[in-house]
mmCIF file of C-alpha atoms in Angstrom:
data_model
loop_
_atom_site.group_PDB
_atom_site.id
_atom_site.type_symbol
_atom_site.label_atom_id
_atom_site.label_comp_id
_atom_site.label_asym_id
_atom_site.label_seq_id
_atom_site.Cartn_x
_atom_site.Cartn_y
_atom_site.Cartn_z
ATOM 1 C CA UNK A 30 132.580 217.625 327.955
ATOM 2 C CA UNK A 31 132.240 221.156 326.965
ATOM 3 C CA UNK A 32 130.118 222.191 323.961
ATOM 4 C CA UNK A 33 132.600 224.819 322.480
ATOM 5 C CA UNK A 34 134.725 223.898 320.225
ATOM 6 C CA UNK A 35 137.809 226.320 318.991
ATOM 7 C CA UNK A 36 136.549 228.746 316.240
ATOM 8 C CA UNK A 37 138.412 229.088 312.832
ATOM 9 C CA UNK A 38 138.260 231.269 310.138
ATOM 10 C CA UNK A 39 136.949 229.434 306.836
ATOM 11 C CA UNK A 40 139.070 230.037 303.725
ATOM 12 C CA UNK A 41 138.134 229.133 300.043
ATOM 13 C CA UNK A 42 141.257 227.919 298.799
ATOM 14 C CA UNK A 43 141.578 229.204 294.996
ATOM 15 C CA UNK A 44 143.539 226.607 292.591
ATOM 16 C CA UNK A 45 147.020 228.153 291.598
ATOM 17 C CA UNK A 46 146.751 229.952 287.938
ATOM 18 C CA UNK A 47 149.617 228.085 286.227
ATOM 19 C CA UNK A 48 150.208 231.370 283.806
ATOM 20 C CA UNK A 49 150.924 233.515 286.766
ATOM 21 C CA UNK A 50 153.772 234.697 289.108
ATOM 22 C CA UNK A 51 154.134 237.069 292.049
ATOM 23 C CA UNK A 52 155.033 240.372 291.572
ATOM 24 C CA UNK A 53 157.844 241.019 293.936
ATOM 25 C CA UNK A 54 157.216 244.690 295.587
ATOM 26 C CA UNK A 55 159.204 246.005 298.298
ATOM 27 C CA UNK A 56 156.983 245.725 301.564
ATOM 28 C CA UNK A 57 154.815 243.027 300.746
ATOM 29 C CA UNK A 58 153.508 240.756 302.961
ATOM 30 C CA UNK A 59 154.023 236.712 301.193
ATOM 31 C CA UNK A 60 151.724 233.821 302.271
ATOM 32 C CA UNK A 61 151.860 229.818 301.487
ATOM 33 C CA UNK A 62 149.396 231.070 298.518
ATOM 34 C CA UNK A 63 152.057 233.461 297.197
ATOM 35 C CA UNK A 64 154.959 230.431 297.505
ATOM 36 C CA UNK A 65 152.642 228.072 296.352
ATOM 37 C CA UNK A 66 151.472 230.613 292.744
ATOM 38 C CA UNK A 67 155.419 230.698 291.907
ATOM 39 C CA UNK A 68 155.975 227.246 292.610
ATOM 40 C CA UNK A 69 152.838 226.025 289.993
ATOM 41 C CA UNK A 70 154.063 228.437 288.049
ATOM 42 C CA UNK A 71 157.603 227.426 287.250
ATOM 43 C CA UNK A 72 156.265 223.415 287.828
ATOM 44 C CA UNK A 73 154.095 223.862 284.600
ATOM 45 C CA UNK A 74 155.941 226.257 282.632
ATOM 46 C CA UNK A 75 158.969 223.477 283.004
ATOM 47 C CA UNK A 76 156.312 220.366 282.855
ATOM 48 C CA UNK A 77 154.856 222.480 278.907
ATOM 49 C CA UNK A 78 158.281 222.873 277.595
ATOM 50 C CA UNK A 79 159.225 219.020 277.819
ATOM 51 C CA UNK A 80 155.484 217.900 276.980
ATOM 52 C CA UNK A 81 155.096 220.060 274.139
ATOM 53 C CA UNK A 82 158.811 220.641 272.774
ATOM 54 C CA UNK A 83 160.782 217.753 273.450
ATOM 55 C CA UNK A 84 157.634 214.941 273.854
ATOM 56 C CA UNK A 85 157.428 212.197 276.248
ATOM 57 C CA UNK A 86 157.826 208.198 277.105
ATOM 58 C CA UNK A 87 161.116 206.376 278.108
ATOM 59 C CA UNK A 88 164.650 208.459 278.304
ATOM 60 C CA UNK A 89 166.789 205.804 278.928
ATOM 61 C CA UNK A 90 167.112 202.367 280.656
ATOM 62 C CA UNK A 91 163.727 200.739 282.115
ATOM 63 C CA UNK A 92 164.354 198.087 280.066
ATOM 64 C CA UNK A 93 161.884 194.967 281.040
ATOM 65 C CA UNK A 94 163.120 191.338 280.829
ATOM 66 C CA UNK A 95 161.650 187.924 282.647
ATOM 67 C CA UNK A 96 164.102 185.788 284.659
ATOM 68 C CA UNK A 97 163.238 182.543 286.639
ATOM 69 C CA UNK A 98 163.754 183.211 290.541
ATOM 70 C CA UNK A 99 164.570 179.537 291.624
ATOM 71 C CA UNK A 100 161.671 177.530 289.886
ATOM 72 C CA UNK A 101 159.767 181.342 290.236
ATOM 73 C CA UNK A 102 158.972 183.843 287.202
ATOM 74 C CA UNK A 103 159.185 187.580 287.807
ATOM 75 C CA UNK A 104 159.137 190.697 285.766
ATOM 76 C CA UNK A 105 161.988 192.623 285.827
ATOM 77 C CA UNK A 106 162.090 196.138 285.488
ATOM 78 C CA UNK A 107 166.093 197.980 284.713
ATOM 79 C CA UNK A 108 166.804 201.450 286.191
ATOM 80 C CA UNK A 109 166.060 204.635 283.782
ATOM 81 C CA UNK A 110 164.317 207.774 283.330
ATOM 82 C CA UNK A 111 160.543 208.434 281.458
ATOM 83 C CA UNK A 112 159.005 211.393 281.032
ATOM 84 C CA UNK A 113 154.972 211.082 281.418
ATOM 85 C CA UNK A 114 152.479 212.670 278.902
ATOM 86 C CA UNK A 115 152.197 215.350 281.623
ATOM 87 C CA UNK A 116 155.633 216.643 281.218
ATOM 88 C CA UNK A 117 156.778 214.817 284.895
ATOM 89 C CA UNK A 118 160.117 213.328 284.980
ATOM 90 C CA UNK A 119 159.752 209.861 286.408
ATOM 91 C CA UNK A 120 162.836 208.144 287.771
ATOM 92 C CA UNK A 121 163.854 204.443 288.345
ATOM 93 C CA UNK A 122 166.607 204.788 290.542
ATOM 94 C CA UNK A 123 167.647 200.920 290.792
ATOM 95 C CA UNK A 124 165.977 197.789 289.015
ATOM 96 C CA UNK A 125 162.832 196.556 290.290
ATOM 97 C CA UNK A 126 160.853 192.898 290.144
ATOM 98 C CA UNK A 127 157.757 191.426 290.516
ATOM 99 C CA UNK A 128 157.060 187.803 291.426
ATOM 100 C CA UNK A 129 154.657 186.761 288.822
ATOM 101 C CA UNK A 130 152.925 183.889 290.245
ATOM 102 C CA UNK A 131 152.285 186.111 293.428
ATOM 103 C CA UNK A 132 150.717 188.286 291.262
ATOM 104 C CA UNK A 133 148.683 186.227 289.095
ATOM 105 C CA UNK A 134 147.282 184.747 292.159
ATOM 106 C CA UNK A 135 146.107 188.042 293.410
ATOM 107 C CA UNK A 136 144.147 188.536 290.102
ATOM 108 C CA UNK A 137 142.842 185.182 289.694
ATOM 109 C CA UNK A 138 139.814 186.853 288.347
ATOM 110 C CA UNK A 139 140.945 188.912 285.863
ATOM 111 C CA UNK A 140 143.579 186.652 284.622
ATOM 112 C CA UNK A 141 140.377 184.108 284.252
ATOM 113 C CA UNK A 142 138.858 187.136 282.048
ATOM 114 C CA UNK A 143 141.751 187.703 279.839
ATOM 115 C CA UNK A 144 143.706 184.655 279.500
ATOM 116 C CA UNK A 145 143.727 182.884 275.619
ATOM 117 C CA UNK A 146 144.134 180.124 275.767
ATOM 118 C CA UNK A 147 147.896 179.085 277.477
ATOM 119 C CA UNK A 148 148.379 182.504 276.664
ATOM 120 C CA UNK A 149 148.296 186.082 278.774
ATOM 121 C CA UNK A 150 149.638 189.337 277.584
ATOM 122 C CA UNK A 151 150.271 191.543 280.483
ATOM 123 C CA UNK A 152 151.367 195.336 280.026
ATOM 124 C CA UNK A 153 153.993 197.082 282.434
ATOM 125 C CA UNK A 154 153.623 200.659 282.826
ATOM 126 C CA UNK A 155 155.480 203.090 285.120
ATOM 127 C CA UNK A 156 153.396 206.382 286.674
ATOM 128 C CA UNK A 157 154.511 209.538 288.447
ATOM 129 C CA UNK A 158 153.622 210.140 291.923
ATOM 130 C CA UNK A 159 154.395 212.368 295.277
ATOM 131 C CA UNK A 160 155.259 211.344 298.100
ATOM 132 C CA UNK A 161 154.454 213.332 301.179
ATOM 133 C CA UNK A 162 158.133 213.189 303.653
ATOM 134 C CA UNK A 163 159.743 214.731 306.388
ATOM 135 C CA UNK A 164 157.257 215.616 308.923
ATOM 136 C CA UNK A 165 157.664 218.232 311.266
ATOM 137 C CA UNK A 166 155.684 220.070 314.117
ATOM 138 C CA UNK A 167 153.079 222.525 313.343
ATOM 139 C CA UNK A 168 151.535 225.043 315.958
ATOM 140 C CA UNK A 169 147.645 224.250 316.224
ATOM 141 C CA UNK A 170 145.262 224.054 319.112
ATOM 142 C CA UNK A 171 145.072 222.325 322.106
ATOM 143 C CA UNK A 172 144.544 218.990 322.764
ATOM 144 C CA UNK A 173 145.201 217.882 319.610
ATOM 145 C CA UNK A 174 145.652 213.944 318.866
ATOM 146 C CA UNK A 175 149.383 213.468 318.192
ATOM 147 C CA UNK A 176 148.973 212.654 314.150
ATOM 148 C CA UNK A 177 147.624 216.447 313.904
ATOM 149 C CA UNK A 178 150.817 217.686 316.063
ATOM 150 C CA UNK A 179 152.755 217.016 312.896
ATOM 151 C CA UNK A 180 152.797 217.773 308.930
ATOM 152 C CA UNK A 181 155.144 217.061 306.138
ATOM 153 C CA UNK A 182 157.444 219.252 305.047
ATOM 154 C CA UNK A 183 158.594 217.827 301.975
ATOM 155 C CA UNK A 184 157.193 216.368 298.360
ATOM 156 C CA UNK A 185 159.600 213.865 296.888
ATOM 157 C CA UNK A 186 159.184 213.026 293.341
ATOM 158 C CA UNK A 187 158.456 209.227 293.149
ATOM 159 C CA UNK A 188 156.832 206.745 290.656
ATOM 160 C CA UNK A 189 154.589 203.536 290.655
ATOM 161 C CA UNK A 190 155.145 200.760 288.678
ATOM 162 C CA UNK A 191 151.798 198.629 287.673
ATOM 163 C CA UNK A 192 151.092 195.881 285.277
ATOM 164 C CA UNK A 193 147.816 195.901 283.207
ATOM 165 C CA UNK A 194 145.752 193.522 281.558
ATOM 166 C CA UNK A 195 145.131 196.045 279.057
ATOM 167 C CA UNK A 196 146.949 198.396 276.781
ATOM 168 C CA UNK A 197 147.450 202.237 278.506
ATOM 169 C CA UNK A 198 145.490 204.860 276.402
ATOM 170 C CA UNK A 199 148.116 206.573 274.189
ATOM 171 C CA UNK A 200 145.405 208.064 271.375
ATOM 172 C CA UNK A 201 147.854 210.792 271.161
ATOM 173 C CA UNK A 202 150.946 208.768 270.545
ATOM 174 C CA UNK A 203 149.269 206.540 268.169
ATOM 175 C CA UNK A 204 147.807 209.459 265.950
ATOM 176 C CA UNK A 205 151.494 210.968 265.647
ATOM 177 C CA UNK A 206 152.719 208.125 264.962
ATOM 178 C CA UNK A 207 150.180 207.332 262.100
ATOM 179 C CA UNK A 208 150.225 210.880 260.855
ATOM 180 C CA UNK A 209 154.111 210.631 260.232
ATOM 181 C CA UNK A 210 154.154 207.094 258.480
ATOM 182 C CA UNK A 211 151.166 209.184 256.645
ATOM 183 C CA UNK A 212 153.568 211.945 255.646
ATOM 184 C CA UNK A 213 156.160 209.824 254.399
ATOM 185 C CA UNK A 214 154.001 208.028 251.996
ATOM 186 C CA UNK A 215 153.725 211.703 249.938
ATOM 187 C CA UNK A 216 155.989 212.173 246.862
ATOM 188 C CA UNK A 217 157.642 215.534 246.754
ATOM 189 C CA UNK A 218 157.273 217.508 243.057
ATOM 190 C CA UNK A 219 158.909 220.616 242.304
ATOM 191 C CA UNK A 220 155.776 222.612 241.106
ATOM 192 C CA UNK A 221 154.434 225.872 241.733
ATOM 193 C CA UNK A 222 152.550 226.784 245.247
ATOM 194 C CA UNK A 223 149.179 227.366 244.822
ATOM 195 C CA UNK A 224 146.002 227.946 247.205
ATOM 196 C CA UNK A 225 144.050 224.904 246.004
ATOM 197 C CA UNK A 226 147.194 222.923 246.586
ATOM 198 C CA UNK A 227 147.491 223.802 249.789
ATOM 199 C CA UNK A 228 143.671 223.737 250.596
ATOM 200 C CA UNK A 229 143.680 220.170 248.932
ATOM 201 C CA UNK A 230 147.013 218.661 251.290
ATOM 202 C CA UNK A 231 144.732 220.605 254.084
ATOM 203 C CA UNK A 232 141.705 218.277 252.748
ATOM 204 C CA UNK A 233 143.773 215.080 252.934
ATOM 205 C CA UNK A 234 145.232 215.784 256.393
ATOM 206 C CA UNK A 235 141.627 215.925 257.503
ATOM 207 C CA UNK A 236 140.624 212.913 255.405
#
């Protein structure tokens, strides 16, 4: 066996700046890097406007039910559309289930942990992920093994669907939703603005 090995160059890889683009000029050169900036770019320009304008949870649809499969329970899960707290769009594109007692039996533990009595609350959550598709040949060096011959081409928006013994964290959520039932709980007066009104409401918002 010979002791050389090929040599390659060794890059540092710098994370995409999500608040820039490329700078078309006539005569450059563009690189992956250079596809990659305007992709990130326009993937969290797009991903800010629906987190931060419009908001996020379900769209439509993913309503879940339980049904008896035979003498079986399962967890249904309807078609729909969510949008994470990222800003990703997360589609169901045809109902989903879940045989519970398969389940249960693979978390024997934790359903030990968290059961009440006859009782256990379970919580079902959907989550964005990629999926890596359509692989197609890539030059390289020789005698390569025939998985490193090959490389996706593709990233296919997909989502996981989990249940939890515990709540998901949705601080955020939870504050808006207390700081509106807050706000509706002020009378409105017709009296004069003043600044130790409005440092006083600033006072109470903080409170």
């Amino acid at each position: 066996m010979s002791s050389f090995a090929p040599q390659t160059a060794v890059t540092t890889m710098v994370p995409p700046d999500p608040f820039k683009h490329v700078n078309y000029t006539l005569g450059m050169v563009l690189g992956v890097t250079d596809l990659t900036q305007d992709f990130v770019y326009g993937r969290e320009r797009d991903a800010a406007i629906i987190r931060d304008l419009i908001g996020y949870g379900t769209v439509c649809g993913l309503a879940v039910s339980a049904d008896e499969l035979g003498t079986e329970p399962q967890v249904l899960v309807g078609l729909g559309t969510a949008v994470s707290p990222r800003g990703q769009f997360i589609h169901v594109p045809c109902a989903q289930s879940a045989r519970l007692n398969d389940w249960l039996a693979a978390h024997a533990t934790r359903v030990a942990q968290y059961r009440s009595g006859d009782n256990l609350r379970l919580y079902v959550v959907v989550r964005y992920r990629e999926c890596l598709t359509d692989a197609v040949p890539i030059p390289g060096e020789p005698c390569r093994s025939e998985d490193e011959m090959m490389a996706p081409s593709r990233v296919q928006d997909d989502y996981q669907l989990d249940m939890l013994f515990v709540p998901p964290d949705q601080r955020h959520d939870d504050a808006i939703r207390d700081f509106w039932a807050w706000l509706s709980q002020i009378e409105r007066a017709d009296v004069p603005d003043s600044p130790a009104l409005l440092a006083a409401f600033e006072d109470a918002v903080r409170q």
